[in-house]
Amino acid sequence: MSTDTAARPVPRAGVLAVEAYVPGKSAVAPGVKLFKLSSNENPLGPSPKAAAAFAAAAAKLELYPDGAATRLREAIGKRYGIDPARIICGCGSDDLLSLLAYSYIGPGDEGIFTTHGFLIYRIAIQAAGGVPVVAPERDLTADVDAILARVTPRTRIVFLANPNNPTGTYLPFAEVRRLQAGLPPNVLLVLDAAYAEYVRNNDYSSGLELAATADNVVMTRTFSKIHGLAALRVGWAYAPAEVCDAMNRIRGAFNVNLPAIEAGIAAIEDRDHEDAAVAHNARWAAWLTEQLRGLGLAVVPSVGNFLLIGFPEAGPHTAAAADGALAARGLVLRAVASYGLPHHLRLTVGTAEANRLVVDTLRAFLADGARG
Ligand SMILES: *Cc1c(COP(=O)(O)O)cnc(C)c1O
């Protein structure tokens, strides 16, 4: 049907093919204490200094923020020893991923991501009018050769979450380098390092150095996870000057709000709080992995602040049944069928209380069905 004759406005081609992102659940039965373990939020909350900076911003809500987020970019630059002119901030890193797609993908252009890659990549590519191309993984981990095999003359972007959500797996830096070296120079490699701060493995790098030196590499980061500021929606990217220039032309003129800028500056300067969040996560991710494996569950090795837990495909102990048993105790996990993982649940590392309750609940759940 020609849109010239349509009875109402019709979205441009591709828009209605997008399946909207469904966030992690947050509701349980009334009267049950809620433990939201479905969105990889920080169980320690934000730095008290960030919360104070946010509260202080209430005194100047009539003011537009600095559209260039200059002080925030300077604080990030100082923290990581990088050039603030090549940092761009966004309304969450989701904003930056979309801006990258809109800047580099046109109708019919291809964007590559992996089978269980973060769902936002498909949405961003399709929203820009592009064609999503899925590269298979190996052992729930991105496979460099499979990605390179899917590059065509229409490829414009490769999105790689490293570590990946929801699997928790990662590519060592040598593999990321091999991927970059194998891509044509006109293909942008987007390294989504939303969980970089949590990774303690020596062979890992967020990609900061690669983004500093290569013309076709962008690294994105977020304040939503390690800094516990998901509500404020702040992310940043470190990119070649030409990429920043393109994104700066089309981004929202005030895409980071004033309280978010103030809280972000305080958060990035509070190393003690960041260290505490990393230490809490390392301790409890290891404990949860050990305990859940002890119950006979398959836990994918994770370097992030969440665990992907595998359940039996049939019988009384499926992922769906576990989800129900956990929810009855107020424990809300993330079902990941939309990621092609119908037999897994994703668990965010929570407070000590939440973590212990998850293990106790799953122990009872597994014992229950076993008795018949
Ligand atoms: C949580 C997450 C983000 C961060 O999104 P924001 O928009 O910054 O909150 C980005 N990428 C991945 C893979 C994530 O899991």
mmCIF file of C-alpha atoms and ligand atoms in Angstrom:
data_model
loop_
_atom_site.group_PDB
_atom_site.id
_atom_site.type_symbol
_atom_site.label_atom_id
_atom_site.label_comp_id
_atom_site.label_asym_id
_atom_site.label_seq_id
_atom_site.Cartn_x
_atom_site.Cartn_y
_atom_site.Cartn_z
ATOM 1 C CA MET A 1 0.000 0.000 0.000
ATOM 2 C CA SER A 2 1.330 3.416 -0.882
ATOM 3 C CA THR A 3 1.688 5.682 2.133
ATOM 4 C CA ASP A 4 0.399 8.515 -0.051
ATOM 5 C CA THR A 5 -3.071 7.034 0.203
ATOM 6 C CA ALA A 6 -2.961 5.571 3.743
ATOM 7 C CA ALA A 7 -5.825 6.583 6.027
ATOM 8 C CA ARG A 8 -3.414 7.441 8.851
ATOM 9 C CA PRO A 9 0.291 8.190 9.263
ATOM 10 C CA VAL A 10 2.416 5.081 8.601
ATOM 11 C CA PRO A 11 5.851 4.576 10.209
ATOM 12 C CA ARG A 12 8.705 4.269 7.736
ATOM 13 C CA ALA A 13 9.821 0.859 6.543
ATOM 14 C CA GLY A 14 11.245 -1.361 9.263
ATOM 15 C CA VAL A 15 9.899 0.401 12.335
ATOM 16 C CA LEU A 16 7.021 -2.030 12.911
ATOM 17 C CA ALA A 17 9.421 -4.969 12.445
ATOM 18 C CA VAL A 18 11.177 -3.965 15.672
ATOM 19 C CA GLU A 19 10.275 -6.009 18.740
ATOM 20 C CA ALA A 20 10.409 -3.534 21.623
ATOM 21 C CA TYR A 21 12.840 -4.215 24.470
ATOM 22 C CA VAL A 22 11.163 -5.714 27.548
ATOM 23 C CA PRO A 23 13.026 -4.730 30.747
ATOM 24 C CA GLY A 24 13.547 -7.042 33.717
ATOM 25 C CA LYS A 25 10.435 -7.581 35.853
ATOM 26 C CA SER A 26 10.083 -5.875 39.213
ATOM 27 C CA ALA A 27 6.725 -6.964 40.637
ATOM 28 C CA VAL A 28 5.917 -9.702 43.152
ATOM 29 C CA ALA A 29 2.840 -10.670 45.138
ATOM 30 C CA PRO A 30 1.623 -8.026 47.616
ATOM 31 C CA GLY A 31 3.101 -8.379 51.096
ATOM 32 C CA VAL A 32 6.240 -10.224 49.894
ATOM 33 C CA LYS A 33 9.567 -8.411 50.240
ATOM 34 C CA LEU A 34 10.942 -7.741 46.764
ATOM 35 C CA PHE A 35 14.498 -8.606 45.763
ATOM 36 C CA LYS A 36 14.965 -7.293 42.223
ATOM 37 C CA LEU A 37 17.672 -9.435 40.695
ATOM 38 C CA SER A 38 16.554 -9.002 37.099
ATOM 39 C CA SER A 39 18.372 -5.914 35.787
ATOM 40 C CA ASN A 40 21.996 -6.169 36.972
ATOM 41 C CA GLU A 41 21.592 -3.208 39.288
ATOM 42 C CA ASN A 42 24.128 -2.485 42.025
ATOM 43 C CA PRO A 43 23.150 -4.056 45.388
ATOM 44 C CA LEU A 44 25.230 -1.422 47.217
ATOM 45 C CA GLY A 45 23.394 1.426 45.514
ATOM 46 C CA PRO A 46 25.241 4.548 44.363
ATOM 47 C CA SER A 47 28.074 6.358 46.111
ATOM 48 C CA PRO A 48 26.644 8.505 48.945
ATOM 49 C CA LYS A 49 28.579 11.373 47.342
ATOM 50 C CA ALA A 50 26.724 10.822 44.066
ATOM 51 C CA ALA A 51 23.393 10.773 45.895
ATOM 52 C CA ALA A 52 24.325 14.045 47.646
ATOM 53 C CA ALA A 53 25.320 15.664 44.341
ATOM 54 C CA PHE A 54 22.001 14.569 42.855
ATOM 55 C CA ALA A 55 20.074 16.038 45.788
ATOM 56 C CA ALA A 56 22.011 19.322 45.580
ATOM 57 C CA ALA A 57 21.043 19.613 41.917
ATOM 58 C CA ALA A 58 17.434 20.061 43.050
ATOM 59 C CA ALA A 59 18.340 23.705 43.736
ATOM 60 C CA LYS A 60 18.872 24.442 40.038
ATOM 61 C CA LEU A 61 16.264 22.480 38.151
ATOM 62 C CA GLU A 62 15.195 25.508 36.123
ATOM 63 C CA LEU A 63 18.553 25.525 34.320
ATOM 64 C CA TYR A 64 19.355 23.683 31.122
ATOM 65 C CA PRO A 65 22.309 21.357 31.580
ATOM 66 C CA ASP A 66 25.598 21.875 29.733
ATOM 67 C CA GLY A 67 24.693 20.134 26.471
ATOM 68 C CA ALA A 68 28.299 18.984 26.015
ATOM 69 C CA ALA A 69 28.536 17.574 29.577
ATOM 70 C CA THR A 70 32.002 19.153 29.695
ATOM 71 C CA ARG A 71 32.752 18.685 33.408
ATOM 72 C CA LEU A 72 31.579 15.094 33.331
ATOM 73 C CA ARG A 73 33.763 14.361 30.300
ATOM 74 C CA GLU A 74 36.704 15.992 32.053
ATOM 75 C CA ALA A 75 36.133 13.898 35.179
ATOM 76 C CA ILE A 76 35.990 10.706 33.094
ATOM 77 C CA GLY A 77 39.088 11.791 31.159
ATOM 78 C CA LYS A 78 40.992 12.386 34.384
ATOM 79 C CA ARG A 79 39.925 9.070 35.890
ATOM 80 C CA TYR A 80 41.066 7.042 32.869
ATOM 81 C CA GLY A 81 43.840 9.263 31.498
ATOM 82 C CA ILE A 82 42.050 9.839 28.185
ATOM 83 C CA ASP A 83 41.221 12.855 26.018
ATOM 84 C CA PRO A 84 37.862 14.437 27.051
ATOM 85 C CA ALA A 85 37.429 15.726 23.487
ATOM 86 C CA ARG A 86 36.994 12.124 22.353
ATOM 87 C CA ILE A 87 34.455 11.242 25.049
ATOM 88 C CA ILE A 88 30.756 11.566 24.307
ATOM 89 C CA CYS A 89 28.087 11.154 26.983
ATOM 90 C CA GLY A 90 24.595 9.830 26.497
ATOM 91 C CA CYS A 91 21.253 9.170 28.146
ATOM 92 C CA GLY A 92 22.504 5.739 29.195
ATOM 93 C CA SER A 93 24.839 3.841 26.921
ATOM 94 C CA ASP A 94 21.701 2.647 25.082
ATOM 95 C CA ASP A 95 21.456 6.201 23.715
ATOM 96 C CA LEU A 96 25.019 5.960 22.404
ATOM 97 C CA LEU A 97 24.464 2.540 20.813
ATOM 98 C CA SER A 98 21.437 3.951 18.967
ATOM 99 C CA LEU A 99 23.377 7.051 17.914
ATOM 100 C CA LEU A 100 26.122 4.843 16.490
ATOM 101 C CA ALA A 101 23.564 2.867 14.489
ATOM 102 C CA TYR A 102 21.843 6.030 13.222
ATOM 103 C CA SER A 103 25.198 7.572 12.312
ATOM 104 C CA TYR A 104 26.637 4.633 10.389
ATOM 105 C CA ILE A 105 23.770 2.420 9.207
ATOM 106 C CA GLY A 106 21.427 3.332 6.378
ATOM 107 C CA PRO A 107 18.639 1.353 4.682
ATOM 108 C CA GLY A 108 19.913 -2.088 3.678
ATOM 109 C CA ASP A 109 23.226 -1.769 5.516
ATOM 110 C CA GLU A 110 24.169 -4.634 7.788
ATOM 111 C CA GLY A 111 25.055 -4.714 11.468
ATOM 112 C CA ILE A 112 26.496 -7.837 13.078
ATOM 113 C CA PHE A 113 26.067 -9.126 16.631
ATOM 114 C CA THR A 114 26.205 -12.611 18.190
ATOM 115 C CA THR A 115 23.423 -15.141 18.922
ATOM 116 C CA HIS A 116 23.010 -14.269 22.585
ATOM 117 C CA GLY A 117 24.233 -10.690 22.252
ATOM 118 C CA PHE A 118 22.547 -7.792 24.063
ATOM 119 C CA LEU A 119 19.031 -7.253 22.593
ATOM 120 C CA ILE A 120 19.493 -3.516 22.111
ATOM 121 C CA TYR A 121 21.844 -4.132 19.140
ATOM 122 C CA ARG A 122 19.143 -5.695 16.993
ATOM 123 C CA ILE A 123 16.716 -2.912 17.880
ATOM 124 C CA ALA A 124 19.254 -0.165 17.118
ATOM 125 C CA ILE A 125 20.174 -1.691 13.748
ATOM 126 C CA GLN A 126 16.546 -2.204 12.703
ATOM 127 C CA ALA A 127 15.469 1.225 13.916
ATOM 128 C CA ALA A 128 18.123 2.759 11.665
ATOM 129 C CA GLY A 129 16.697 0.829 8.697
ATOM 130 C CA GLY A 130 19.511 -1.706 8.674
ATOM 131 C CA VAL A 131 19.614 -5.479 8.458
ATOM 132 C CA PRO A 132 20.534 -7.430 11.619
ATOM 133 C CA VAL A 133 23.065 -10.206 10.964
ATOM 134 C CA VAL A 134 23.556 -12.795 13.703
ATOM 135 C CA ALA A 135 26.903 -14.564 14.131
ATOM 136 C CA PRO A 136 26.784 -17.892 15.988
ATOM 137 C CA GLU A 137 28.618 -18.313 19.276
ATOM 138 C CA ARG A 138 30.743 -21.121 20.626
ATOM 139 C CA ASP A 139 30.118 -22.284 24.209
ATOM 140 C CA LEU A 140 27.872 -19.238 24.785
ATOM 141 C CA THR A 141 30.859 -17.029 23.873
ATOM 142 C CA ALA A 142 31.387 -14.741 20.882
ATOM 143 C CA ASP A 143 33.346 -16.411 18.073
ATOM 144 C CA VAL A 144 35.685 -14.084 16.165
ATOM 145 C CA ASP A 145 35.889 -16.311 13.093
ATOM 146 C CA ALA A 146 32.097 -16.583 12.873
ATOM 147 C CA ILE A 147 31.781 -12.793 13.070
ATOM 148 C CA LEU A 148 34.440 -12.206 10.415
ATOM 149 C CA ALA A 149 32.781 -14.804 8.152
ATOM 150 C CA ARG A 150 29.585 -12.694 8.134
ATOM 151 C CA VAL A 151 31.201 -9.464 6.998
ATOM 152 C CA THR A 152 29.980 -8.351 3.552
ATOM 153 C CA PRO A 153 30.390 -5.143 1.533
ATOM 154 C CA ARG A 154 27.159 -3.952 3.256
ATOM 155 C CA THR A 155 28.519 -4.397 6.796
ATOM 156 C CA ARG A 156 28.848 -1.104 8.676
ATOM 157 C CA ILE A 157 28.988 -2.034 12.374
ATOM 158 C CA VAL A 158 29.899 -4.979 14.595
ATOM 159 C CA PHE A 159 28.410 -4.771 18.104
ATOM 160 C CA LEU A 160 30.216 -6.835 20.725
ATOM 161 C CA ALA A 161 29.350 -6.774 24.423
ATOM 162 C CA ASN A 162 32.482 -7.719 26.314
ATOM 163 C CA PRO A 163 31.673 -9.190 28.770
ATOM 164 C CA ASN A 164 28.350 -10.153 27.223
ATOM 165 C CA ASN A 165 24.946 -9.847 28.827
ATOM 166 C CA PRO A 166 23.144 -12.247 29.474
ATOM 167 C CA THR A 167 25.845 -14.932 29.217
ATOM 168 C CA GLY A 168 28.541 -13.346 31.407
ATOM 169 C CA THR A 169 31.251 -14.699 29.103
ATOM 170 C CA TYR A 170 34.023 -12.589 27.558
ATOM 171 C CA LEU A 171 36.644 -12.514 24.843
ATOM 172 C CA PRO A 172 40.278 -12.113 25.904
ATOM 173 C CA PHE A 173 41.872 -8.961 24.514
ATOM 174 C CA ALA A 174 43.980 -10.966 22.040
ATOM 175 C CA GLU A 175 40.730 -12.130 20.426
ATOM 176 C CA VAL A 176 39.308 -8.599 20.316
ATOM 177 C CA ARG A 177 42.502 -7.458 18.610
ATOM 178 C CA ARG A 178 42.215 -10.307 16.110
ATOM 179 C CA LEU A 179 38.617 -9.269 15.379
ATOM 180 C CA GLN A 180 39.629 -5.648 14.804
ATOM 181 C CA ALA A 181 42.556 -6.669 12.613
ATOM 182 C CA GLY A 182 40.262 -8.842 10.489
ATOM 183 C CA LEU A 183 37.607 -6.183 9.867
ATOM 184 C CA PRO A 184 37.714 -3.888 6.833
ATOM 185 C CA PRO A 185 38.789 -0.388 7.943
ATOM 186 C CA ASN A 186 35.351 1.068 7.111
ATOM 187 C CA VAL A 187 33.527 -1.247 9.538
ATOM 188 C CA LEU A 188 33.005 0.209 13.006
ATOM 189 C CA LEU A 189 33.734 -2.141 15.918
ATOM 190 C CA VAL A 190 31.630 -1.169 18.951
ATOM 191 C CA LEU A 191 32.951 -2.667 22.181
ATOM 192 C CA ASP A 192 30.180 -2.431 24.770
ATOM 193 C CA ALA A 193 32.070 -2.615 28.058
ATOM 194 C CA ALA A 194 29.109 -2.092 30.403
ATOM 195 C CA TYR A 195 30.571 -4.600 32.887
ATOM 196 C CA ALA A 196 34.281 -3.877 32.383
ATOM 197 C CA GLU A 197 34.873 -2.701 35.955
ATOM 198 C CA TYR A 198 33.848 -6.086 37.362
ATOM 199 C CA VAL A 199 36.311 -8.137 35.318
ATOM 200 C CA ARG A 200 39.454 -9.160 37.164
ATOM 201 C CA ASN A 201 40.977 -11.537 34.607
ATOM 202 C CA ASN A 202 44.437 -10.534 33.389
ATOM 203 C CA ASP A 203 43.713 -11.328 29.748
ATOM 204 C CA TYR A 204 40.771 -8.887 29.629
ATOM 205 C CA SER A 205 40.780 -5.295 28.439
ATOM 206 C CA SER A 206 37.787 -3.001 27.999
ATOM 207 C CA GLY A 207 39.132 -1.796 24.651
ATOM 208 C CA LEU A 208 40.100 1.673 25.850
ATOM 209 C CA GLU A 209 43.575 1.444 24.262
ATOM 210 C CA LEU A 210 42.165 0.081 21.022
ATOM 211 C CA ALA A 211 39.623 2.920 20.825
ATOM 212 C CA ALA A 212 42.513 5.324 21.499
ATOM 213 C CA THR A 213 44.589 4.063 18.594
ATOM 214 C CA ALA A 214 42.321 2.546 15.912
ATOM 215 C CA ASP A 215 40.160 4.645 13.556
ATOM 216 C CA ASN A 216 37.271 2.168 13.626
ATOM 217 C CA VAL A 217 36.851 1.233 17.310
ATOM 218 C CA VAL A 218 34.419 2.731 19.833
ATOM 219 C CA MET A 219 34.186 1.658 23.468
ATOM 220 C CA THR A 220 30.992 2.329 25.449
ATOM 221 C CA ARG A 221 30.633 2.369 29.237
ATOM 222 C CA THR A 222 27.794 3.041 31.655
ATOM 223 C CA PHE A 223 27.093 4.531 35.082
ATOM 224 C CA SER A 224 24.146 2.129 35.434
ATOM 225 C CA LYS A 225 26.034 -0.887 36.748
ATOM 226 C CA ILE A 226 29.218 -0.379 38.816
ATOM 227 C CA HIS A 227 28.196 3.160 39.811
ATOM 228 C CA GLY A 228 24.625 2.209 40.748
ATOM 229 C CA LEU A 229 23.041 5.106 38.838
ATOM 230 C CA ALA A 230 20.728 3.241 36.449
ATOM 231 C CA ALA A 231 17.823 5.561 37.295
ATOM 232 C CA LEU A 232 19.708 8.634 36.058
ATOM 233 C CA ARG A 233 20.556 7.219 32.604
ATOM 234 C CA VAL A 234 24.200 8.132 31.983
ATOM 235 C CA GLY A 235 26.651 6.398 29.706
ATOM 236 C CA TRP A 236 29.750 7.410 27.792
ATOM 237 C CA ALA A 237 31.737 6.397 24.762
ATOM 238 C CA TYR A 238 35.388 6.821 23.885
ATOM 239 C CA ALA A 239 35.678 7.129 20.139
ATOM 240 C CA PRO A 240 37.834 8.438 17.294
ATOM 241 C CA ALA A 241 37.357 12.195 16.772
ATOM 242 C CA GLU A 242 35.476 11.639 13.489
ATOM 243 C CA VAL A 243 33.013 9.277 15.173
ATOM 244 C CA CYS A 244 32.416 11.757 18.014
ATOM 245 C CA ASP A 245 31.829 14.449 15.426
ATOM 246 C CA ALA A 246 29.177 12.369 13.638
ATOM 247 C CA MET A 247 27.379 11.442 16.863
ATOM 248 C CA ASN A 248 27.533 14.986 18.238
ATOM 249 C CA ARG A 249 25.704 16.246 15.160
ATOM 250 C CA ILE A 250 22.655 14.048 15.664
ATOM 251 C CA ARG A 251 22.481 13.463 19.416
ATOM 252 C CA GLY A 252 19.874 15.165 21.563
ATOM 253 C CA ALA A 253 21.176 18.649 22.283
ATOM 254 C CA PHE A 254 20.796 18.082 26.066
ATOM 255 C CA ASN A 255 20.981 14.275 26.163
ATOM 256 C CA VAL A 256 22.394 14.104 29.701
ATOM 257 C CA ASN A 257 20.392 15.950 32.341
ATOM 258 C CA LEU A 258 21.852 18.200 35.018
ATOM 259 C CA PRO A 259 21.338 15.971 38.104
ATOM 260 C CA ALA A 260 22.834 13.069 36.129
ATOM 261 C CA ILE A 261 25.910 15.112 35.234
ATOM 262 C CA GLU A 262 26.457 16.157 38.866
ATOM 263 C CA ALA A 263 25.935 12.639 40.242
ATOM 264 C CA GLY A 264 28.123 11.139 37.525
ATOM 265 C CA ILE A 265 31.048 13.420 38.387
ATOM 266 C CA ALA A 266 30.808 12.502 42.073
ATOM 267 C CA ALA A 267 30.501 8.797 41.240
ATOM 268 C CA ILE A 268 33.522 8.600 38.985
ATOM 269 C CA GLU A 269 35.636 10.374 41.606
ATOM 270 C CA ASP A 270 34.609 7.960 44.396
ATOM 271 C CA ARG A 271 37.110 5.152 43.917
ATOM 272 C CA ASP A 272 36.389 3.664 47.344
ATOM 273 C CA HIS A 273 32.758 3.034 46.474
ATOM 274 C CA GLU A 274 33.700 1.516 43.130
ATOM 275 C CA ASP A 275 36.241 -0.767 44.828
ATOM 276 C CA ALA A 276 33.642 -1.823 47.395
ATOM 277 C CA ALA A 277 31.190 -2.724 44.628
ATOM 278 C CA VAL A 278 33.828 -4.773 42.800
ATOM 279 C CA ALA A 279 34.841 -6.572 46.005
ATOM 280 C CA HIS A 280 31.226 -7.336 46.973
ATOM 281 C CA ASN A 281 30.575 -8.719 43.512
ATOM 282 C CA ALA A 282 33.724 -10.841 43.360
ATOM 283 C CA ARG A 283 32.965 -12.402 46.710
ATOM 284 C CA TRP A 284 29.302 -13.153 46.115
ATOM 285 C CA ALA A 285 29.542 -14.167 42.445
ATOM 286 C CA ALA A 286 32.075 -16.808 43.456
ATOM 287 C CA TRP A 287 29.938 -17.926 46.405
ATOM 288 C CA LEU A 288 26.755 -18.138 44.334
ATOM 289 C CA THR A 289 28.507 -20.045 41.543
ATOM 290 C CA GLU A 290 29.855 -22.590 43.990
ATOM 291 C CA GLN A 291 26.593 -22.996 45.889
ATOM 292 C CA LEU A 292 24.404 -23.311 42.804
ATOM 293 C CA ARG A 293 26.759 -25.817 41.179
ATOM 294 C CA GLY A 294 26.657 -27.694 44.467
ATOM 295 C CA LEU A 295 22.893 -28.000 43.968
ATOM 296 C CA GLY A 296 23.529 -29.582 40.581
ATOM 297 C CA LEU A 297 22.662 -26.544 38.485
ATOM 298 C CA ALA A 298 24.713 -25.520 35.450
ATOM 299 C CA VAL A 299 26.206 -22.064 36.010
ATOM 300 C CA VAL A 300 27.953 -20.412 33.057
ATOM 301 C CA PRO A 301 31.316 -18.979 34.192
ATOM 302 C CA SER A 302 30.677 -15.231 34.517
ATOM 303 C CA VAL A 303 32.981 -12.236 34.831
ATOM 304 C CA GLY A 304 30.066 -9.821 35.276
ATOM 305 C CA ASN A 305 27.690 -8.964 38.149
ATOM 306 C CA PHE A 306 25.222 -11.661 37.151
ATOM 307 C CA LEU A 307 25.080 -15.414 36.567
ATOM 308 C CA LEU A 308 23.376 -17.382 33.814
ATOM 309 C CA ILE A 309 21.889 -20.488 35.404
ATOM 310 C CA GLY A 310 20.884 -23.519 33.332
ATOM 311 C CA PHE A 311 17.915 -25.710 34.350
ATOM 312 C CA PRO A 312 16.705 -29.117 33.100
ATOM 313 C CA GLU A 313 14.665 -28.866 29.883
ATOM 314 C CA ALA A 314 11.937 -31.204 31.144
ATOM 315 C CA GLY A 315 10.570 -32.534 34.404
ATOM 316 C CA PRO A 316 9.639 -30.606 37.548
ATOM 317 C CA HIS A 317 12.711 -28.359 37.630
ATOM 318 C CA THR A 318 12.508 -26.277 34.471
ATOM 319 C CA ALA A 319 13.593 -22.643 34.343
ATOM 320 C CA ALA A 320 9.932 -21.553 34.246
ATOM 321 C CA ALA A 321 9.106 -23.597 37.372
ATOM 322 C CA ALA A 322 12.167 -22.208 39.163
ATOM 323 C CA ASP A 323 11.176 -18.679 38.159
ATOM 324 C CA GLY A 324 7.783 -19.242 39.801
ATOM 325 C CA ALA A 325 9.257 -20.704 43.001
ATOM 326 C CA LEU A 326 11.718 -17.822 43.301
ATOM 327 C CA ALA A 327 9.071 -15.176 42.606
ATOM 328 C CA ALA A 328 6.905 -16.631 45.382
ATOM 329 C CA ARG A 329 9.717 -15.685 47.792
ATOM 330 C CA GLY A 330 10.064 -12.218 46.290
ATOM 331 C CA LEU A 331 13.126 -13.128 44.216
ATOM 332 C CA VAL A 332 12.711 -11.683 40.729
ATOM 333 C CA LEU A 333 15.213 -13.054 38.208
ATOM 334 C CA ARG A 334 15.429 -12.419 34.474
ATOM 335 C CA ALA A 335 13.859 -14.966 32.127
ATOM 336 C CA VAL A 336 16.031 -15.006 29.013
ATOM 337 C CA ALA A 337 13.910 -16.835 26.426
ATOM 338 C CA SER A 338 13.954 -13.625 24.367
ATOM 339 C CA TYR A 339 17.728 -14.106 24.174
ATOM 340 C CA GLY A 340 17.240 -17.626 22.790
ATOM 341 C CA LEU A 341 17.858 -19.180 26.217
ATOM 342 C CA PRO A 342 14.506 -20.692 27.308
ATOM 343 C CA HIS A 343 16.139 -23.085 29.795
ATOM 344 C CA HIS A 344 18.164 -20.481 31.674
ATOM 345 C CA LEU A 345 17.513 -17.701 34.184
ATOM 346 C CA ARG A 346 19.805 -14.749 34.748
ATOM 347 C CA LEU A 347 20.523 -13.856 38.362
ATOM 348 C CA THR A 348 21.991 -10.496 39.360
ATOM 349 C CA VAL A 349 24.415 -10.726 42.272
ATOM 350 C CA GLY A 350 22.481 -9.098 45.101
ATOM 351 C CA THR A 351 22.853 -8.262 48.768
ATOM 352 C CA ALA A 352 24.067 -10.982 51.142
ATOM 353 C CA GLU A 353 20.449 -11.478 52.254
ATOM 354 C CA ALA A 354 19.155 -11.855 48.692
ATOM 355 C CA ASN A 355 21.958 -14.195 47.638
ATOM 356 C CA ARG A 356 21.420 -16.517 50.600
ATOM 357 C CA LEU A 357 17.674 -16.543 50.001
ATOM 358 C CA VAL A 358 18.186 -17.491 46.328
ATOM 359 C CA VAL A 359 20.308 -20.487 47.278
ATOM 360 C CA ASP A 360 17.946 -21.589 50.055
ATOM 361 C CA THR A 361 14.916 -21.239 47.775
ATOM 362 C CA LEU A 362 16.499 -23.182 44.927
ATOM 363 C CA ARG A 363 17.682 -25.902 47.323
ATOM 364 C CA ALA A 364 14.111 -26.374 48.563
ATOM 365 C CA PHE A 365 12.712 -26.162 45.011
ATOM 366 C CA LEU A 366 15.046 -28.885 43.714
ATOM 367 C CA ALA A 367 14.477 -31.151 46.723
ATOM 368 C CA ASP A 368 10.730 -30.723 46.444
ATOM 369 C CA GLY A 369 10.307 -32.016 42.911
ATOM 370 C CA ALA A 370 12.820 -34.807 43.567
ATOM 371 C CA ARG A 371 10.533 -36.239 46.231
ATOM 372 C CA GLY A 372 7.818 -36.250 43.606
HETATM 373 C C1 LIG B 1 23.152 -2.731 31.221
HETATM 374 C C2 LIG B 1 23.835 -2.752 29.901
HETATM 375 C C3 LIG B 1 24.128 -1.573 29.252
HETATM 376 C C4 LIG B 1 23.871 -0.252 29.912
HETATM 377 O O1 LIG B 1 22.780 0.358 29.468
HETATM 378 P P1 LIG B 1 22.457 1.841 29.992
HETATM 379 O O2 LIG B 1 21.625 2.369 28.897
HETATM 380 O O3 LIG B 1 23.762 2.561 30.120
HETATM 381 O O4 LIG B 1 21.774 1.703 31.297
HETATM 382 C C5 LIG B 1 24.770 -1.614 28.023
HETATM 383 N N1 LIG B 1 25.130 -2.795 27.484
HETATM 384 C C6 LIG B 1 24.892 -3.951 28.095
HETATM 385 C C7 LIG B 1 25.374 -5.212 27.477
HETATM 386 C C8 LIG B 1 24.221 -3.966 29.311
HETATM 387 O O5 LIG B 1 23.941 -5.118 29.908
#
